[in-house]
Amino acid sequence: MVARRDRTARGDPARLDAILRAAGLSGPMRGVVLSLGLAIYALVLDVLTPEQDWLLPLGLLALLGVAVSLAITWSRLRQQLLLPLVRLEHSLSRVCQGEPGASDALRDAGVLEAIARDIRSLNEELTDLYEEMDNRVARQTMRLAQKTASLKILYDVAAGIHQAESLEELLLRFLRVIKEMVNGRAATVRLVMADGSRRLVGAIGLDDDLVREQDIGPVDLCLCGSLLTPGDIVCGNDARYCSRIYGRRMFASSEMEIVTVPLEYRGELLGVYTVFVERPGVGAREDILDLLATVGHHLGVAIAKQRSDAEARRLSIIEERNSLAHELHDSLAQTLASLRFQSRMLTDSLRGSAISLEARNDLSRIRNGLDEAHTELRELLVSFRAPLDRRGLVPALEKLTHRFGQETGAHVLFQNDCRPFELSATDELQILRIVQEALANIRKHSHAHTVRVLLTRDASAQQVLLIEDDGVGFATPAPGVNPGEHIGLSIMEERARRIGAELRIESDVGEGTRVEIVFDAARRGTRTPRVTS
């Protein structure tokens, strides 16, 4: 540092001489010095030697030369040094005020061009420094804004888990959020069912017909429906494969990236968001991918919680049914058993007695009625103790119809034409009870050889459960006539009203019986995909 200062100090006189020469001041200043020296010399000699008359004019002429040299020096000093210095100062003030193009004025600096060049270089460095600082501030501001948005999304997820009325409402709410987060063209959300298939919950930006056709997709359908490992976010590079799978073009542009966000809990895949993004997508955005993974984890926790609550309700219903079965067994079943024993004893005691044929027939009917009541009660107890099938209504119906066919010997057909759907344990139980009552009526009264149980959808997308037989049928009773003889039908209607379903019974003597249960699984809480443009 000291050596640099020494070199700078030694170079200052040379730089000053260069500036004076460039300004044309060296000659006039030397002229001033020489003329002034000559004038002083002449005047001193004139005083010392008055007899020399030529010295005074010489001194005056030298003084005139001094004046002329000073005038030339001032003119050049003003034109070549002072005015450029003023312009330089004005340009510097404009630069300091940040006026655009102010640094260009530094180029007209005359002999001060070297100084102006240094100032321009310093100004460019300061400008670059300010731009870099502004860029850093902008990046940090954007990063803070992204962090704030991420925290808001996570807060909304955490709050939505406790505030949403249903799981589907929560998933559909964040379907739009995730789509906007990655600026996607379209998005879907699916839930993984118990059998491994994926049920479409909702879609945004896809063709309605395509969504309805692909309501249920297999696990390994394509990038839209498959993951590498639960917890990974997959960014595919081409949507044309999906177009080949579906047999139609999904988007006008093929330059699409597929972002698949898993909804998982403890390593188990419970659902998946699929977003279609125009390339370049978010594959290189670690912050976005981390946020998507976190959102997926929170929603996976919500799905697991909802299913855990449903399982808890199912176990509670099973416990209540077992408790009721125990009560029936300890009270009504014991009473019926006692009455059956007493009726047998009465029959044995009257066997040798002379009683009328009518009395014997009445006693036989009493015994048969007690036996039938005891059999029905035992079947009811078995039904109460049978656990609800956690896989849903369809497997429970399959098991029920299969057992009915084995017990009665009738030819029983079960057919399911519906896509998988879910119902609450209470609704499933009510529907099963209606089917059990219908099958019990077929067993006792119909004498049918063939029974068909069909689960399908009608034109309004409602579920229809049909139970029909080829038995003897019956005449449909008029309302209010002998209600005690058709209490089973009244109970079936009451169960249907309890779950918001409609019960239709059609029958005629010799034409068999047709029972229809019409219910809306979507309105009861879930199940049909919602399509949003």
Coordinates of C-alpha atoms in Angstrom, one line a residue:
M1 CA 0.0 0.0 0.0
V2 CA 2.9 2.4 0.9
A3 CA 4.7 1.6 -2.4
R4 CA 1.5 2.2 -4.3
R5 CA 1.1 5.6 -2.7
D6 CA 4.8 6.5 -3.6
R7 CA 4.2 5.5 -7.2
T8 CA 1.0 7.6 -7.3
A9 CA 2.8 10.6 -5.7
R10 CA 5.7 10.4 -8.2
G11 CA 3.2 10.1 -11.1
D12 CA 1.1 13.1 -10.1
P13 CA 3.5 15.8 -11.5
A14 CA 3.8 14.0 -14.8
R15 CA 0.1 13.6 -15.1
L16 CA -0.3 17.4 -14.3
D17 CA 2.2 18.2 -17.0
A18 CA 0.3 16.0 -19.4
I19 CA -3.0 17.8 -18.6
L20 CA -1.3 21.3 -19.0
R21 CA 0.2 20.3 -22.4
A22 CA -3.1 18.9 -23.6
A23 CA -4.8 22.1 -22.6
G24 CA -2.2 24.2 -24.4
L25 CA -1.2 26.0 -21.2
S26 CA 2.5 25.1 -21.0
G27 CA 3.6 27.7 -23.7
P28 CA 1.6 30.6 -22.4
M29 CA 2.7 30.0 -18.8
R30 CA 6.3 29.8 -19.9
G31 CA 5.8 33.1 -21.8
V32 CA 4.4 34.7 -18.7
V33 CA 7.4 33.6 -16.6
L34 CA 10.0 34.7 -19.2
S35 CA 8.2 38.0 -19.9
L36 CA 7.9 38.7 -16.2
G37 CA 11.5 37.9 -15.6
L38 CA 12.6 40.1 -18.5
A39 CA 10.5 43.0 -17.3
I40 CA 11.8 42.8 -13.8
Y41 CA 15.4 42.6 -15.1
A42 CA 14.9 45.6 -17.3
L43 CA 13.3 47.7 -14.6
V44 CA 16.0 46.8 -12.1
L45 CA 18.8 47.8 -14.6
D46 CA 16.9 51.0 -15.5
V47 CA 17.0 52.0 -11.8
L48 CA 20.6 51.1 -11.4
T49 CA 21.7 52.7 -14.7
P50 CA 19.5 55.6 -15.5
E51 CA 21.7 56.6 -18.4
Q52 CA 20.5 53.6 -20.4
D53 CA 17.3 54.8 -22.1
W54 CA 16.5 51.6 -23.9
L55 CA 15.9 49.6 -20.7
L56 CA 12.6 51.3 -19.8
P57 CA 10.9 50.5 -23.2
L58 CA 12.2 47.0 -22.9
G59 CA 10.7 46.6 -19.5
L60 CA 7.4 48.0 -20.7
L61 CA 7.4 45.7 -23.7
A62 CA 8.1 42.7 -21.4
L63 CA 5.2 43.8 -19.2
L64 CA 3.0 43.8 -22.3
G65 CA 4.2 40.3 -23.1
V66 CA 3.2 39.3 -19.6
A67 CA -0.3 40.7 -20.1
V68 CA -0.7 39.0 -23.4
S69 CA 0.6 35.7 -22.0
L70 CA -1.8 35.9 -19.1
A71 CA -4.7 36.6 -21.4
I72 CA -3.8 33.6 -23.5
T73 CA -3.3 31.5 -20.4
W74 CA -6.7 32.5 -18.9
S75 CA -8.5 31.9 -22.2
R76 CA -7.1 28.5 -22.6
L77 CA -7.5 27.7 -18.9
R78 CA -11.2 28.6 -19.2
Q79 CA -11.8 26.8 -22.4
Q80 CA -9.7 23.7 -21.9
L81 CA -9.9 23.2 -18.1
L82 CA -12.5 25.2 -16.3
L83 CA -15.5 24.6 -18.6
P84 CA -14.8 20.9 -19.0
L85 CA -14.5 20.7 -15.2
V86 CA -17.9 22.4 -14.8
R87 CA -19.5 20.1 -17.3
L88 CA -17.9 17.1 -15.5
E89 CA -19.3 18.3 -12.2
H90 CA -22.8 18.7 -13.7
S91 CA -22.6 15.3 -15.3
L92 CA -21.5 13.8 -11.9
S93 CA -24.5 15.4 -10.2
R94 CA -26.8 13.9 -12.8
V95 CA -25.1 10.5 -12.3
C96 CA -25.6 10.8 -8.5
Q97 CA -29.3 11.6 -9.1
G98 CA -29.6 8.4 -11.2
E99 CA -30.8 10.1 -14.4
P100 CA -30.8 7.7 -17.4
G101 CA -28.0 8.4 -19.9
A102 CA -26.2 10.8 -17.6
S103 CA -23.0 8.8 -17.8
D104 CA -22.9 9.5 -21.6
A105 CA -22.3 13.2 -20.8
L106 CA -19.0 12.3 -19.2
R107 CA -17.5 11.6 -22.7
D108 CA -17.3 15.3 -23.6
A109 CA -14.6 16.1 -20.9
G110 CA -11.8 17.5 -23.1
V111 CA -8.4 17.4 -21.4
L112 CA -10.1 15.7 -18.4
E113 CA -11.0 12.6 -20.5
A114 CA -8.8 10.4 -18.3
I115 CA -10.6 11.5 -15.2
A116 CA -13.9 11.1 -16.9
R117 CA -12.9 7.6 -18.1
D118 CA -12.1 6.7 -14.5
I119 CA -15.4 8.1 -13.3
R120 CA -17.3 6.2 -16.0
S121 CA -15.6 3.0 -15.0
L122 CA -16.5 3.6 -11.4
N123 CA -20.0 4.5 -12.4
E124 CA -20.4 1.3 -14.4
E125 CA -19.0 -0.8 -11.5
L126 CA -21.5 0.9 -9.1
T127 CA -24.3 0.4 -11.6
D128 CA -23.5 -3.3 -11.8
L129 CA -23.3 -3.5 -8.1
Y130 CA -26.7 -1.9 -7.7
E131 CA -28.2 -4.2 -10.3
E132 CA -26.8 -7.2 -8.6
M133 CA -28.1 -5.9 -5.2
D134 CA -31.5 -5.3 -6.8
N135 CA -31.5 -8.8 -8.3
R136 CA -30.6 -10.3 -4.9
V137 CA -33.3 -8.3 -3.2
A138 CA -35.8 -9.4 -5.9
R139 CA -34.8 -13.0 -5.5
Q140 CA -35.0 -12.9 -1.8
T141 CA -38.4 -11.1 -2.0
M142 CA -39.7 -13.7 -4.4
R143 CA -38.3 -16.5 -2.2
L144 CA -40.0 -15.0 0.9
A145 CA -43.2 -14.6 -1.1
Q146 CA -43.0 -18.3 -2.1
K147 CA -42.3 -19.3 1.5
T148 CA -45.2 -17.3 2.6
A149 CA -47.5 -18.8 0.0
S150 CA -46.2 -22.3 0.9
L151 CA -46.9 -21.7 4.6
K152 CA -50.4 -20.4 3.7
I153 CA -51.1 -23.5 1.7
L154 CA -49.9 -25.8 4.5
Y155 CA -52.0 -23.9 7.0
D156 CA -55.0 -24.2 4.7
V157 CA -54.4 -27.9 4.4
A158 CA -54.1 -28.3 8.2
A159 CA -57.2 -26.2 8.8
G160 CA -59.1 -27.9 6.0
I161 CA -58.5 -31.4 7.4
H162 CA -60.6 -30.4 10.5
Q163 CA -63.1 -28.0 8.7
A164 CA -64.1 -30.0 5.6
E165 CA -67.4 -31.7 5.7
S166 CA -66.2 -34.6 3.7
L167 CA -63.0 -36.1 2.3
E168 CA -64.0 -35.5 -1.3
E169 CA -64.7 -31.8 -0.5
L170 CA -61.1 -31.5 0.9
L171 CA -59.5 -33.2 -2.1
L172 CA -61.4 -31.2 -4.6
R173 CA -60.5 -27.9 -2.9
F174 CA -56.8 -28.6 -3.1
L175 CA -57.1 -30.1 -6.6
R176 CA -57.5 -26.5 -7.9
V177 CA -54.8 -25.2 -5.5
I178 CA -52.2 -27.7 -6.7
K179 CA -53.1 -27.1 -10.3
E180 CA -52.6 -23.3 -9.9
M181 CA -49.4 -23.9 -7.9
V182 CA -47.7 -25.5 -10.9
N183 CA -49.6 -23.5 -13.5
G184 CA -51.1 -26.7 -14.9
R185 CA -53.5 -27.1 -17.9
A186 CA -55.5 -29.9 -16.3
A187 CA -55.6 -32.0 -13.1
T188 CA -57.2 -35.1 -11.6
V189 CA -57.4 -36.6 -8.1
R190 CA -58.0 -40.3 -7.5
L191 CA -58.5 -42.4 -4.4
V192 CA -57.0 -45.9 -4.1
M193 CA -59.8 -48.4 -3.3
A194 CA -59.5 -51.5 -1.1
D195 CA -59.2 -53.7 -4.2
G196 CA -56.2 -51.6 -5.5
S197 CA -58.2 -49.8 -8.2
R198 CA -58.2 -46.0 -8.4
R199 CA -61.5 -44.2 -8.3
L200 CA -61.7 -40.7 -9.9
V201 CA -62.9 -38.2 -7.3
G202 CA -62.7 -35.0 -9.5
A203 CA -61.0 -33.5 -12.6
I204 CA -60.3 -30.0 -13.9
G205 CA -59.6 -29.1 -17.5
L206 CA -60.3 -32.6 -19.0
D207 CA -63.0 -33.6 -21.5
D208 CA -66.1 -34.6 -19.6
D209 CA -66.7 -37.8 -21.7
L210 CA -63.1 -38.8 -21.1
V211 CA -63.5 -38.3 -17.3
R212 CA -66.7 -40.4 -17.1
E213 CA -65.2 -43.2 -19.3
Q214 CA -62.1 -43.4 -17.1
D215 CA -64.0 -43.1 -13.8
I216 CA -62.1 -46.2 -12.5
G217 CA -58.6 -46.9 -13.6
P218 CA -56.3 -49.9 -13.0
V219 CA -53.3 -49.3 -10.9
D220 CA -50.8 -49.7 -13.8
L221 CA -52.9 -47.7 -16.3
C222 CA -50.2 -45.1 -17.3
L223 CA -48.3 -42.2 -15.8
C224 CA -51.6 -40.7 -14.8
G225 CA -52.4 -43.6 -12.6
S226 CA -49.0 -45.1 -11.5
L227 CA -46.2 -44.2 -9.1
L228 CA -42.7 -45.5 -8.8
T229 CA -42.8 -45.6 -5.0
P230 CA -45.2 -44.1 -2.5
G231 CA -43.7 -40.7 -1.5
D232 CA -42.0 -40.0 -4.9
I233 CA -43.2 -37.2 -7.1
V234 CA -43.0 -38.4 -10.7
C235 CA -42.5 -35.9 -13.5
G236 CA -43.1 -37.6 -16.9
N237 CA -42.0 -36.0 -20.1
D238 CA -44.7 -36.9 -22.5
A239 CA -48.5 -37.1 -22.4
R240 CA -48.8 -38.8 -25.8
Y241 CA -48.7 -42.2 -24.0
C242 CA -51.9 -41.3 -22.2
S243 CA -53.5 -40.3 -25.5
R244 CA -52.7 -43.7 -26.9
I245 CA -54.2 -45.5 -23.8
Y246 CA -57.4 -43.5 -24.0
G247 CA -57.6 -43.6 -27.8
R248 CA -58.0 -39.9 -28.2
R249 CA -55.9 -36.8 -28.1
M250 CA -56.0 -35.2 -24.6
F251 CA -54.5 -31.8 -25.4
A252 CA -53.8 -29.7 -28.5
S253 CA -50.1 -29.6 -27.7
S254 CA -48.1 -32.7 -27.1
E255 CA -45.4 -30.8 -25.2
M256 CA -46.8 -31.7 -21.9
E257 CA -45.3 -32.8 -18.6
I258 CA -47.2 -35.0 -16.1
V259 CA -46.7 -34.3 -12.4
T260 CA -47.9 -37.1 -10.2
V261 CA -48.3 -36.3 -6.4
P262 CA -48.8 -39.2 -4.1
L263 CA -51.1 -39.0 -1.1
E264 CA -49.5 -41.5 1.3
Y265 CA -49.4 -42.3 5.0
R266 CA -46.8 -44.5 6.6
G267 CA -45.7 -45.8 3.2
E268 CA -49.2 -46.8 2.0
L269 CA -50.5 -45.1 -1.1
L270 CA -54.0 -43.8 -0.5
G271 CA -54.6 -41.5 -3.4
V272 CA -52.8 -39.5 -6.2
Y273 CA -53.0 -36.1 -7.8
T274 CA -52.1 -35.9 -11.5
V275 CA -51.4 -32.5 -13.1
F276 CA -50.7 -31.9 -16.8
V277 CA -48.2 -29.0 -17.2
E278 CA -46.8 -27.4 -20.4
R279 CA -43.0 -27.9 -20.7
P280 CA -40.7 -26.8 -19.2
G281 CA -42.5 -27.8 -16.1
V282 CA -41.5 -28.0 -12.4
G283 CA -39.2 -31.0 -12.6
A284 CA -36.2 -28.7 -11.6
R285 CA -38.1 -26.7 -9.0
E286 CA -37.0 -28.4 -5.7
D287 CA -39.0 -25.9 -3.6
I288 CA -42.2 -26.7 -5.5
L289 CA -41.6 -30.4 -5.4
D290 CA -40.9 -30.3 -1.6
L291 CA -44.1 -28.3 -1.1
L292 CA -46.1 -30.8 -3.2
A293 CA -44.7 -33.7 -1.2
T294 CA -45.6 -32.0 2.1
V295 CA -49.1 -31.3 0.9
G296 CA -49.5 -34.9 -0.3
H297 CA -48.4 -36.2 3.1
H298 CA -50.9 -34.0 5.0
L299 CA -53.7 -35.0 2.7
G300 CA -52.6 -38.7 3.1
V301 CA -52.9 -38.2 6.8
A302 CA -56.5 -36.8 6.3
I303 CA -57.5 -39.8 4.2
A304 CA -56.0 -42.2 6.7
K305 CA -57.9 -40.4 9.5
Q306 CA -61.2 -40.5 7.6
R307 CA -60.8 -44.3 7.0
S308 CA -59.8 -44.9 10.6
D309 CA -62.9 -43.0 11.8
A310 CA -65.1 -45.1 9.4
E311 CA -63.5 -48.3 10.7
A312 CA -64.2 -47.1 14.3
R313 CA -67.8 -46.5 13.4
R314 CA -68.1 -49.9 11.8
L315 CA -66.6 -51.6 14.9
S316 CA -69.1 -49.6 17.1
I317 CA -72.0 -50.9 15.0
I318 CA -70.7 -54.4 15.3
E319 CA -70.4 -54.1 19.0
E320 CA -74.0 -52.7 19.3
R321 CA -75.3 -55.6 17.1
N322 CA -73.5 -58.2 19.2
S323 CA -74.9 -56.6 22.4
L324 CA -78.4 -56.7 20.9
A325 CA -77.9 -60.3 19.8
H326 CA -76.9 -61.2 23.4
E327 CA -80.0 -59.5 24.8
L328 CA -82.2 -61.3 22.3
H329 CA -80.6 -64.6 23.1
D330 CA -80.9 -64.2 26.9
S331 CA -84.5 -63.0 26.8
L332 CA -86.7 -63.7 23.7
A333 CA -84.8 -66.8 22.6
Q334 CA -85.0 -68.3 26.1
T335 CA -88.8 -67.5 26.2
L336 CA -89.4 -69.1 22.8
A337 CA -87.4 -72.2 23.8
S338 CA -89.5 -72.5 26.9
L339 CA -92.7 -72.1 25.0
R340 CA -91.6 -74.8 22.5
F341 CA -90.8 -77.2 25.3
Q342 CA -94.2 -76.5 27.0
S343 CA -96.0 -77.0 23.7
R344 CA -94.3 -80.4 23.2
M345 CA -95.2 -81.4 26.8
L346 CA -98.8 -80.3 26.2
T347 CA -98.9 -82.4 23.0
D348 CA -97.6 -85.4 24.8
S349 CA -100.0 -85.1 27.6
L350 CA -103.0 -84.8 25.3
R351 CA -101.9 -87.7 23.0
G352 CA -104.2 -90.3 24.5
S353 CA -107.0 -87.8 25.4
A354 CA -110.2 -87.4 23.5
I355 CA -110.0 -83.9 22.0
S356 CA -111.5 -82.5 18.9
L357 CA -109.7 -82.5 15.6
E358 CA -109.9 -78.7 15.5
A359 CA -108.1 -78.4 18.8
R360 CA -105.4 -80.8 17.6
N361 CA -104.9 -78.6 14.4
D362 CA -104.8 -75.5 16.5
L363 CA -102.1 -77.0 18.8
S364 CA -100.1 -78.1 15.7
R365 CA -100.3 -74.6 14.3
I366 CA -99.1 -73.2 17.6
R367 CA -96.1 -75.6 17.6
N368 CA -95.3 -74.8 13.9
G369 CA -95.5 -71.1 14.6
L370 CA -93.2 -71.4 17.6
D371 CA -90.7 -73.4 15.6
E372 CA -90.8 -70.9 12.8
A373 CA -90.4 -68.0 15.2
H374 CA -87.5 -69.8 16.8
T375 CA -85.8 -70.4 13.4
E376 CA -86.2 -66.8 12.4
L377 CA -84.8 -65.6 15.7
R378 CA -81.8 -67.8 15.3
E379 CA -81.3 -66.5 11.8
L380 CA -81.6 -63.0 13.1
L381 CA -79.0 -63.7 15.8
V382 CA -76.6 -65.1 13.2
S383 CA -77.1 -62.1 11.0
F384 CA -76.5 -59.7 14.0
R385 CA -73.3 -61.5 14.9
A386 CA -72.0 -61.7 11.3
P387 CA -69.4 -58.9 10.9
L388 CA -69.9 -56.2 8.3
D389 CA -67.7 -56.7 5.3
R390 CA -65.2 -53.9 5.4
R391 CA -64.8 -54.1 1.6
G392 CA -68.2 -52.5 1.1
L393 CA -71.7 -53.3 0.1
V394 CA -71.0 -55.4 -3.0
P395 CA -68.9 -58.1 -1.3
A396 CA -71.6 -58.3 1.5
L397 CA -74.3 -58.8 -1.1
E398 CA -72.3 -61.5 -2.8
K399 CA -71.9 -63.4 0.5
L400 CA -75.5 -63.0 1.4
T401 CA -76.9 -64.2 -1.9
H402 CA -74.4 -67.1 -2.0
R403 CA -75.5 -68.3 1.5
F404 CA -79.2 -67.9 0.6
G405 CA -78.7 -70.1 -2.5
Q406 CA -77.0 -72.8 -0.4
E407 CA -79.7 -72.8 2.3
T408 CA -82.7 -72.8 -0.1
G409 CA -81.4 -74.7 -3.1
A410 CA -82.8 -72.0 -5.4
H411 CA -80.8 -70.8 -8.4
V412 CA -79.5 -67.3 -7.2
L413 CA -77.8 -64.9 -9.6
F414 CA -75.9 -61.9 -8.4
Q415 CA -74.8 -59.2 -10.9
N416 CA -73.0 -55.9 -10.3
D417 CA -73.0 -53.3 -13.1
C418 CA -71.9 -50.4 -11.0
R419 CA -68.5 -48.9 -10.6
P420 CA -67.1 -49.2 -7.1
F421 CA -68.6 -46.8 -4.6
E422 CA -68.6 -46.4 -0.8
L423 CA -71.4 -45.9 1.7
S424 CA -71.3 -45.4 5.4
A425 CA -71.6 -48.4 7.6
T426 CA -75.1 -47.4 8.7
D427 CA -76.4 -47.0 5.2
E428 CA -74.8 -50.4 4.2
L429 CA -76.5 -52.0 7.2
Q430 CA -79.9 -50.6 6.3
I431 CA -79.6 -51.8 2.6
L432 CA -78.5 -55.3 3.7
R433 CA -81.4 -55.5 6.1
I434 CA -83.9 -54.7 3.3
V435 CA -82.3 -57.3 1.1
Q436 CA -82.4 -59.8 3.9
E437 CA -86.1 -59.2 4.5
A438 CA -86.8 -59.5 0.8
L439 CA -84.9 -62.8 0.6
A440 CA -86.7 -64.0 3.8
N441 CA -90.1 -63.3 2.2
I442 CA -88.9 -65.3 -0.9
R443 CA -87.9 -68.2 1.4
K444 CA -91.2 -68.2 3.3
H445 CA -93.9 -67.3 0.7
S446 CA -92.6 -67.2 -2.9
H447 CA -91.6 -70.9 -3.6
A448 CA -89.3 -69.5 -6.3
H449 CA -86.8 -71.5 -8.3
T450 CA -84.8 -68.6 -9.6
V451 CA -83.8 -65.4 -7.8
R452 CA -81.8 -62.5 -9.3
V453 CA -80.1 -59.7 -7.4
L454 CA -78.9 -56.9 -9.7
L455 CA -76.9 -53.7 -8.7
T456 CA -76.9 -51.1 -11.5
R457 CA -77.4 -47.4 -12.4
D458 CA -80.4 -45.7 -13.8
A459 CA -80.4 -42.8 -16.3
S460 CA -80.0 -40.2 -13.5
A461 CA -76.8 -42.0 -12.3
Q462 CA -78.5 -43.3 -9.1
Q463 CA -77.8 -46.8 -7.8
V464 CA -80.6 -49.3 -8.2
L465 CA -80.6 -52.6 -6.3
L466 CA -83.1 -55.1 -7.8
I467 CA -84.3 -58.3 -6.1
E468 CA -86.7 -60.3 -8.3
D469 CA -88.0 -63.9 -8.3
D470 CA -90.2 -66.2 -10.4
G471 CA -92.4 -67.3 -7.5
V472 CA -96.1 -67.2 -6.9
G473 CA -96.2 -63.5 -6.1
F474 CA -99.0 -61.8 -4.2
A475 CA -101.6 -59.1 -4.5
T476 CA -100.3 -55.7 -3.5
P477 CA -102.2 -54.7 -0.4
A478 CA -104.2 -51.4 -0.4
P479 CA -102.8 -48.8 2.0
G480 CA -104.1 -49.1 5.6
V481 CA -105.7 -52.6 5.1
N482 CA -104.5 -55.2 7.6
P483 CA -101.2 -53.5 8.3
G484 CA -100.2 -56.2 10.8
E485 CA -100.1 -58.8 8.0
H486 CA -97.5 -56.9 6.1
I487 CA -95.3 -55.5 8.8
G488 CA -92.2 -56.7 7.0
L489 CA -92.9 -54.5 4.0
S490 CA -93.5 -51.6 6.3
I491 CA -90.2 -52.1 8.0
M492 CA -88.5 -52.3 4.6
E493 CA -90.1 -49.0 3.6
E494 CA -89.0 -47.4 6.9
R495 CA -85.4 -48.5 6.5
A496 CA -85.4 -47.1 2.9
R497 CA -86.7 -43.7 4.2
R498 CA -84.1 -43.7 6.9
I499 CA -81.3 -43.5 4.3
G500 CA -83.1 -41.3 1.8
A501 CA -83.7 -44.2 -0.6
E502 CA -86.9 -45.1 -2.5
L503 CA -88.4 -48.6 -2.2
R504 CA -90.5 -50.0 -5.1
I505 CA -92.4 -53.3 -4.8
E506 CA -94.2 -54.8 -7.8
S507 CA -96.0 -58.1 -7.6
D508 CA -99.0 -60.0 -8.9
V509 CA -100.4 -63.4 -8.2
G510 CA -98.5 -65.9 -10.3
E511 CA -96.1 -63.3 -11.7
G512 CA -93.3 -63.3 -9.1
T513 CA -92.1 -60.3 -7.1
R514 CA -89.9 -57.4 -8.0
V515 CA -88.3 -55.2 -5.3
E516 CA -86.2 -52.1 -6.2
I517 CA -84.1 -50.0 -3.9
V518 CA -83.1 -46.7 -5.5
F519 CA -80.4 -44.7 -3.7
D520 CA -77.8 -42.0 -4.5
A521 CA -74.4 -42.9 -3.2
A522 CA -73.0 -39.5 -4.1
R523 CA -75.7 -37.7 -2.2
R524 CA -75.2 -39.9 0.8
G525 CA -71.6 -38.7 1.1
T526 CA -69.4 -39.6 -1.9
R527 CA -68.7 -41.4 -4.9
T528 CA -69.3 -40.0 -8.4
P529 CA -66.6 -37.9 -9.9
R530 CA -67.1 -34.1 -10.1
V531 CA -66.0 -32.5 -13.4
T532 CA -65.1 -28.8 -13.2
S533 CA -64.3 -26.8 -16.3

